[in-house]
PDB file of C-alpha atoms in Angstrom:
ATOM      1  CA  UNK I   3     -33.335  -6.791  -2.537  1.00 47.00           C
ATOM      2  CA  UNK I   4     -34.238  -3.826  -0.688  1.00 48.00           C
ATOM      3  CA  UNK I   5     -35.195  -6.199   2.812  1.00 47.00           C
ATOM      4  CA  UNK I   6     -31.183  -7.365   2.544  1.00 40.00           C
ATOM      5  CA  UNK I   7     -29.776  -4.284   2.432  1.00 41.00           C
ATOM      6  CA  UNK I   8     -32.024  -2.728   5.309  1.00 44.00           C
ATOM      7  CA  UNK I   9     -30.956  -5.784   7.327  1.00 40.00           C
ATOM      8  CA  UNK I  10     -27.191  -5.544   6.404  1.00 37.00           C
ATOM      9  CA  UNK I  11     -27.339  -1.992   7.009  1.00 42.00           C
ATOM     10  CA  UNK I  12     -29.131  -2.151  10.469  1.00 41.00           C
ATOM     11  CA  UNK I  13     -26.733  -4.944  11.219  1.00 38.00           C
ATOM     12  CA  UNK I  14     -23.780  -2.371   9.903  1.00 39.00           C
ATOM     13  CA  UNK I  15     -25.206   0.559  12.827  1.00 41.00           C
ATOM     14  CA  UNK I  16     -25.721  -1.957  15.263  1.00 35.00           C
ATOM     15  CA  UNK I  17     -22.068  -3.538  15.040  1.00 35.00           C
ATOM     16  CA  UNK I  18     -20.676   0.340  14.286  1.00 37.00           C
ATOM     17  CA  UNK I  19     -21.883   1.408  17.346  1.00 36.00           C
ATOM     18  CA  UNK I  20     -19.788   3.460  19.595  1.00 33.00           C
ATOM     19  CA  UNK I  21     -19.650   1.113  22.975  1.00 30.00           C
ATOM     20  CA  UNK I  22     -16.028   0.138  23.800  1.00 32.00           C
ATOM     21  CA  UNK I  23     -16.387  -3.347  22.633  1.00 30.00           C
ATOM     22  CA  UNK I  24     -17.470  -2.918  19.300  1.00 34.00           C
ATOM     23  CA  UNK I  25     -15.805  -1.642  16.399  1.00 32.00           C
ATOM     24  CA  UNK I  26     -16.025   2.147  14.719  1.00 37.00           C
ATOM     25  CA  UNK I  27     -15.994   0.504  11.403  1.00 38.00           C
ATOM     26  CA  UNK I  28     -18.970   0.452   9.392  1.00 40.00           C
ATOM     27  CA  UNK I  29     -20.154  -3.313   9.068  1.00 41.00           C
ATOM     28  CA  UNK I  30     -22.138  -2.582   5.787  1.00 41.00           C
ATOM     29  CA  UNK I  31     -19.319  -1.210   3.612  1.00 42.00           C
ATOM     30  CA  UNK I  32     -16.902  -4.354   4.449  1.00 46.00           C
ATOM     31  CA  UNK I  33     -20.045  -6.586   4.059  1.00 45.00           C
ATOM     32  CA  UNK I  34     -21.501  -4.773   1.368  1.00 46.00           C
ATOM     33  CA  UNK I  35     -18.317  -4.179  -0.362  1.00 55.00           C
ATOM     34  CA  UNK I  36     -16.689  -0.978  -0.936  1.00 58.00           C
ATOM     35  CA  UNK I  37     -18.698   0.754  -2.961  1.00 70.00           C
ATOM     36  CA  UNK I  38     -17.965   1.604  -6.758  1.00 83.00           C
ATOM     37  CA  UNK I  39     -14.901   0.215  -8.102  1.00 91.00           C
ATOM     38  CA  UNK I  40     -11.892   3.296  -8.034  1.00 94.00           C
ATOM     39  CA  UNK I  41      -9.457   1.540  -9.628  1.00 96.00           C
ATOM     40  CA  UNK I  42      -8.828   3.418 -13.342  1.00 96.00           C
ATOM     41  CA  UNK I  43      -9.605   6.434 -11.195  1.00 97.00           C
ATOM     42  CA  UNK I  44      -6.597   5.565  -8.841  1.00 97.00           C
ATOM     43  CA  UNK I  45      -4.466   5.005 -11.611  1.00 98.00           C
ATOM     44  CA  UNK I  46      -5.431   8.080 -13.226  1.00 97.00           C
ATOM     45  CA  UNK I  47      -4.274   9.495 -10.299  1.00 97.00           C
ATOM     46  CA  UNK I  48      -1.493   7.927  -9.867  1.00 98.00           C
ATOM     47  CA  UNK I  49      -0.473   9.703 -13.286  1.00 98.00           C
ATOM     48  CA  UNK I  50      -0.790  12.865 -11.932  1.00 97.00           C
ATOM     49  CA  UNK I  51       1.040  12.166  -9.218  1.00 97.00           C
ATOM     50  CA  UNK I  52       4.310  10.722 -11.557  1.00 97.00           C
ATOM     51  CA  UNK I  53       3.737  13.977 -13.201  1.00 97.00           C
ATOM     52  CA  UNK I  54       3.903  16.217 -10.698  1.00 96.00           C
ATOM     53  CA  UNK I  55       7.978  14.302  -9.648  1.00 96.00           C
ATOM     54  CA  UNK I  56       6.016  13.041  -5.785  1.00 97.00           C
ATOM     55  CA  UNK I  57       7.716   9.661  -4.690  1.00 96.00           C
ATOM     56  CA  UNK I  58       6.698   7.646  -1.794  1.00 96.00           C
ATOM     57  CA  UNK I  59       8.290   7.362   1.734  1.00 94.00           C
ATOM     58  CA  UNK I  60       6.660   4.489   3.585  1.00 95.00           C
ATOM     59  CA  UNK I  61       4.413   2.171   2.232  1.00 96.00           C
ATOM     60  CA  UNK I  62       2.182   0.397   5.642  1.00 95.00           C
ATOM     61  CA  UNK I  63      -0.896  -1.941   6.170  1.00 96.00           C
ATOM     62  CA  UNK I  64      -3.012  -0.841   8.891  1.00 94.00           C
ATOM     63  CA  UNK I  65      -5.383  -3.146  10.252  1.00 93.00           C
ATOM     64  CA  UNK I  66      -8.883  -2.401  11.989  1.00 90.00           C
ATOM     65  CA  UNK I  67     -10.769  -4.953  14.304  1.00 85.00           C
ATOM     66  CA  UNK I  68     -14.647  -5.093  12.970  1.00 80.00           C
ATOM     67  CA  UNK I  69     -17.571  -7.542  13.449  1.00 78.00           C
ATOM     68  CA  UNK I  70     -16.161  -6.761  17.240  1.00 75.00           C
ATOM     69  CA  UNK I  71     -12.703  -7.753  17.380  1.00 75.00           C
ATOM     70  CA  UNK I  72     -13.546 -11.272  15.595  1.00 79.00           C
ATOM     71  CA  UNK I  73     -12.038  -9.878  12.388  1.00 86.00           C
ATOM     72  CA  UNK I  74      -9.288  -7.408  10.897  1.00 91.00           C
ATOM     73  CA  UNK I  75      -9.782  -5.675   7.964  1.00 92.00           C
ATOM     74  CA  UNK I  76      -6.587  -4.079   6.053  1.00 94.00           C
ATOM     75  CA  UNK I  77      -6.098  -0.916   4.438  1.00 94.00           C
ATOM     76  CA  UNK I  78      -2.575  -0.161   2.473  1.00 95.00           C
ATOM     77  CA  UNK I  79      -1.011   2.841   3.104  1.00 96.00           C
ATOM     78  CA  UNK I  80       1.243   5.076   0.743  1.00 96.00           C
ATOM     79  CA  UNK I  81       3.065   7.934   2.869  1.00 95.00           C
ATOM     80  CA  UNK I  82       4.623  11.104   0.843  1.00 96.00           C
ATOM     81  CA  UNK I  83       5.252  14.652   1.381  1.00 94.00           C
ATOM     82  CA  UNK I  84       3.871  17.214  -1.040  1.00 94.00           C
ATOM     83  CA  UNK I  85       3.433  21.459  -0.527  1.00 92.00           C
ATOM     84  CA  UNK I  86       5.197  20.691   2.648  1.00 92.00           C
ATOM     85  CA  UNK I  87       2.621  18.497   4.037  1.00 94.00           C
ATOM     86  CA  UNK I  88       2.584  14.414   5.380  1.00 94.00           C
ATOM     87  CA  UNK I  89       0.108  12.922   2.977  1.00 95.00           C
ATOM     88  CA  UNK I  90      -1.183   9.184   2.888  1.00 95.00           C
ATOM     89  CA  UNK I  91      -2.775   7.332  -0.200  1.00 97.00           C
ATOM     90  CA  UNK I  92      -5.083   4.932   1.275  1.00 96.00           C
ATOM     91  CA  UNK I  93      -6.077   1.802  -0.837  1.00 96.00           C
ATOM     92  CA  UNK I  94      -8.994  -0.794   0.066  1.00 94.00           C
ATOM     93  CA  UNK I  95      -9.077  -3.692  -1.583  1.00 94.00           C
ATOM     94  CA  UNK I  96     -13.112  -5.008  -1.408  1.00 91.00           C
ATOM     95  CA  UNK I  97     -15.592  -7.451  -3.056  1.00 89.00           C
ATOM     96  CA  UNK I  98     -16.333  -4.702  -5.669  1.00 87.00           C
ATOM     97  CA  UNK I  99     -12.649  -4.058  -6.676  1.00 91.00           C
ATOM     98  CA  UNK I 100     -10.722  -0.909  -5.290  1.00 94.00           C
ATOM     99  CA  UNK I 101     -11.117   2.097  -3.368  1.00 94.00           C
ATOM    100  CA  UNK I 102      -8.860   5.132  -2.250  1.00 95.00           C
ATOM    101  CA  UNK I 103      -8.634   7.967  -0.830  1.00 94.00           C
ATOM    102  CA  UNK I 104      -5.621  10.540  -0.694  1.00 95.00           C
ATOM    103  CA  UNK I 105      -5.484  13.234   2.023  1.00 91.00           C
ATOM    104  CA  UNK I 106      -3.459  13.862   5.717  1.00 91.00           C
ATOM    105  CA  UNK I 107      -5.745  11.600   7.722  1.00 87.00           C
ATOM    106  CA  UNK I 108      -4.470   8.573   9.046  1.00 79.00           C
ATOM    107  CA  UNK I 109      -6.627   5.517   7.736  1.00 74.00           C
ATOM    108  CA  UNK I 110      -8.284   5.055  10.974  1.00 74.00           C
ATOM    109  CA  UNK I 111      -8.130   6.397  14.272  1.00 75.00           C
ATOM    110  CA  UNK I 112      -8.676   3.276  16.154  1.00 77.00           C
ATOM    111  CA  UNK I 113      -6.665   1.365  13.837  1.00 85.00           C
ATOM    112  CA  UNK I 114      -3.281   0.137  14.217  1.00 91.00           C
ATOM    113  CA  UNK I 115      -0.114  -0.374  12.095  1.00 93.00           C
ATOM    114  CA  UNK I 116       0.999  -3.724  11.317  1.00 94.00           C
ATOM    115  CA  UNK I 117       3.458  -3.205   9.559  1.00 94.00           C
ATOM    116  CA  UNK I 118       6.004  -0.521   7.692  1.00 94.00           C
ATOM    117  CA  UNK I 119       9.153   0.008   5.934  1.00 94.00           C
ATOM    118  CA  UNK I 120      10.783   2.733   4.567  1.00 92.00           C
ATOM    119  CA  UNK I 121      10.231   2.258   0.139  1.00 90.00           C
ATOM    120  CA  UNK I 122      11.856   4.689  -2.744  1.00 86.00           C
ATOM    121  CA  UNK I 123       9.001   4.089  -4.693  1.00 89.00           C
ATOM    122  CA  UNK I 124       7.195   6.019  -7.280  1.00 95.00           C
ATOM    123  CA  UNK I 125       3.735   6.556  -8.430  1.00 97.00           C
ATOM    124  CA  UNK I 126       4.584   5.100 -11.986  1.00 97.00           C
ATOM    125  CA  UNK I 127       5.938   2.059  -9.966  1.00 96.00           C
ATOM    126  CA  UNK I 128       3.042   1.410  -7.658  1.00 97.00           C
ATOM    127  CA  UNK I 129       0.428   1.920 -10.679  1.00 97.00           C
ATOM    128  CA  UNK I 130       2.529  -1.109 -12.947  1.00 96.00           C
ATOM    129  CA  UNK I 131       1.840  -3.521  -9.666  1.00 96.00           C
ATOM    130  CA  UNK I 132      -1.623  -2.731  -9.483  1.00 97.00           C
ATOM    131  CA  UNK I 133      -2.178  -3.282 -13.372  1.00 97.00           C
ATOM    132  CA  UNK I 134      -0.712  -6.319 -12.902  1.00 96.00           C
ATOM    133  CA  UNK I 135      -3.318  -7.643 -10.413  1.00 96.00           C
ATOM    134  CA  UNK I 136      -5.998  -5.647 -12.353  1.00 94.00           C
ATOM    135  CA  UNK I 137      -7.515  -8.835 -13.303  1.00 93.00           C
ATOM    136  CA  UNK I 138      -8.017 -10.598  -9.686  1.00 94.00           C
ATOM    137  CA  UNK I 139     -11.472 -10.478  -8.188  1.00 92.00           C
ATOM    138  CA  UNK I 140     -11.858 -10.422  -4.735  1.00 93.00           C
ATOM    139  CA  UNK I 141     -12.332 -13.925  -3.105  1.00 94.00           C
ATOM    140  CA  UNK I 142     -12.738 -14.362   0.964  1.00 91.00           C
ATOM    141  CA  UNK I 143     -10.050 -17.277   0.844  1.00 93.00           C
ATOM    142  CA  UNK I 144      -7.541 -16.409  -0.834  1.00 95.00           C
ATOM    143  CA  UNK I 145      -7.574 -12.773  -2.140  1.00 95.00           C
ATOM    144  CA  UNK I 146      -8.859 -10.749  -0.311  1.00 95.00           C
ATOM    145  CA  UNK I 147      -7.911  -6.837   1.986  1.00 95.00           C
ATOM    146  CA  UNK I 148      -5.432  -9.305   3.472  1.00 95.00           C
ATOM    147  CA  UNK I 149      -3.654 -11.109   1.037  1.00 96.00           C
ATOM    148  CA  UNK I 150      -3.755  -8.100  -1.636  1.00 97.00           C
ATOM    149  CA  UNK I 151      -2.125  -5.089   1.150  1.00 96.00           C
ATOM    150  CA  UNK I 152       0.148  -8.063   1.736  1.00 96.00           C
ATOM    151  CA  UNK I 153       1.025  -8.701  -1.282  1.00 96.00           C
ATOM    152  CA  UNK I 154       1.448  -5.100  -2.263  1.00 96.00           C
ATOM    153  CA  UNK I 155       3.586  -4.008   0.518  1.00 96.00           C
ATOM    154  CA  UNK I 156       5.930  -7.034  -0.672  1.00 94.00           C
ATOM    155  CA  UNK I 157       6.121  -5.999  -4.309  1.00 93.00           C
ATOM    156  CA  UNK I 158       6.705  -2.066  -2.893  1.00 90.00           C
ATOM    157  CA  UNK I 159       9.328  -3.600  -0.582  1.00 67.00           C
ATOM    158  CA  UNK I 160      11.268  -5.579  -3.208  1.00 60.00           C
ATOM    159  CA  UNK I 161      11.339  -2.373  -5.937  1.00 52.00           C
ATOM    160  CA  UNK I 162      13.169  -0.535  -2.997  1.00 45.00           C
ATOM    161  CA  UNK I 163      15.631  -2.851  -2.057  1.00 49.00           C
ATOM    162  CA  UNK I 164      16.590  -2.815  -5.807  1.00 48.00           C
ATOM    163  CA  UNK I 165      16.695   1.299  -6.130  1.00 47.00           C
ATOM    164  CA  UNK I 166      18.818   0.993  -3.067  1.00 45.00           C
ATOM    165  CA  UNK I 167      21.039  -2.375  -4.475  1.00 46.00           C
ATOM    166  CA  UNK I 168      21.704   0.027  -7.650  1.00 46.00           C
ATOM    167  CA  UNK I 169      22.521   3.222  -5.749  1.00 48.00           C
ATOM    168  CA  UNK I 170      25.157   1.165  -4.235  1.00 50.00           C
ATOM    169  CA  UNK I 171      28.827   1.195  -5.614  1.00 53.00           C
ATOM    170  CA  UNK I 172      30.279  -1.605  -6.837  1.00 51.00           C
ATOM    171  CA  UNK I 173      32.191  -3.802  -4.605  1.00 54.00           C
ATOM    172  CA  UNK I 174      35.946  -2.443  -5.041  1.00 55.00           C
ATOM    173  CA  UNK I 175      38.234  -5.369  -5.750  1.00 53.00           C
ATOM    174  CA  UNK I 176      40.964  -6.976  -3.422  1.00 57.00           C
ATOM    175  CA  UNK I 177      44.657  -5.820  -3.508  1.00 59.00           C
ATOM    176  CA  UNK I 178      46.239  -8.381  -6.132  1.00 55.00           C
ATOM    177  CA  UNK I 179      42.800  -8.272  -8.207  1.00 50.00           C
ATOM    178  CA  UNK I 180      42.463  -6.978 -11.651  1.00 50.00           C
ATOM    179  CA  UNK I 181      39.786  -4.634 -12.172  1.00 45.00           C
ATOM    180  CA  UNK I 182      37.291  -5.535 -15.231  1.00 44.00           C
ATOM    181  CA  UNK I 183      38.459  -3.655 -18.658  1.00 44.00           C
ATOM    182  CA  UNK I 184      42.185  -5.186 -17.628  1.00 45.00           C
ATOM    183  CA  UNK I 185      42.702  -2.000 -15.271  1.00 41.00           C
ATOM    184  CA  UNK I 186      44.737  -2.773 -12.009  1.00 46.00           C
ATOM    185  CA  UNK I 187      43.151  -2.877  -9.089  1.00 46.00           C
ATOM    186  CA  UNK I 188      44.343   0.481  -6.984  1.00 46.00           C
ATOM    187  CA  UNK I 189      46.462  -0.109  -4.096  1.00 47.00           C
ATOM    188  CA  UNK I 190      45.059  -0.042  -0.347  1.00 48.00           C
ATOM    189  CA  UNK I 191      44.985   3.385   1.073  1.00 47.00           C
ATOM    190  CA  UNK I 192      47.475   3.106   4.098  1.00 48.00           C
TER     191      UNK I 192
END
């Protein structure tokens, strides 16, 4: 009731505080949850996004220490330029489902990146793999900011290394070789 929340919310300012040794985060929303679920919103944006031809740079996970440096939580980061400007589409993953957020700021400014790679990888793309985990609920164990920004920056990786696997040519064929179709193979450029 209303006594929990005061106390998980007094707990959340106390552990929030600003000292050096605590963390910036706020306690209640990672303890609370993260508020109303966003995730038809998010994929409503993601829409937009398709529509407007935007594709995504980087995907990251950033990671920020809370409860004082005793645990990490982890945000997943979508980097793209748009009107000339470095843009990131944050998504939390909480005990009430998803959240985002979509502006210039970096996720956190005491946070740190864990890691990052380089993705081709488009709105439409990103909003099948999130339908497709629609359906998980959050559980402390085994599904949770962790294991789903994990997860996610897996999937993002492996649709990249197959844009990039089918922007490759084909493998030209050894002198001697027949090409497919019963062409010859050309000859070695001297």
């Amino acid at each position: 009731g209303e006594q929990g929340a005061a106390a998980v919310q007094a707990m959340g300012e106390t552990l929030s505080s600003e000292t050096p040794f605590e963390s910036k985060v706020g306690v209640e929303s990672i303890l609370e949850g993260i508020g109303v679920d966003q995730f038809d919103r998010l994929l409503e944006h993601l829409e937009v996004m398709e529509r407007r031809g935007l594709r995504f740079g980087h995907v990251a996970i950033w990671r920020q220490a809370f409860l004082g440096g005793a645990a990490d939580h982890h945000t997943l980061v979508y980097e793209y330029r748009a009107g000339g400007r470095h843009l990131c589409l944050k998504i939390d993953w909480g005990r009430e489902g998803l959240a985002f957020r979509d502006d210039p700021e970096d996720p956190s400014a005491d946070g740190d990146i864990i890691e990052r790679k380089w993705c081709r990888h488009s709105p439409a793309a990103l909003r099948q793999q999130l339908v497709a985990v629609k359906s998980k609920t959050y559980v402390l164990t085994s599904w949770n900011c962790q294991h789903f920004s994990k997860y996610m920056f897996d999937v993002a990786s492996e649709t990249s290394k197959e844009l990039t696997e089918l922007s490759q040519p084909p493998p030209r064929p050894q002198q001697g070789e027949e090409e497919e179709e019963g062409f010859p193979a050309l000859a070695p450029v001297p």
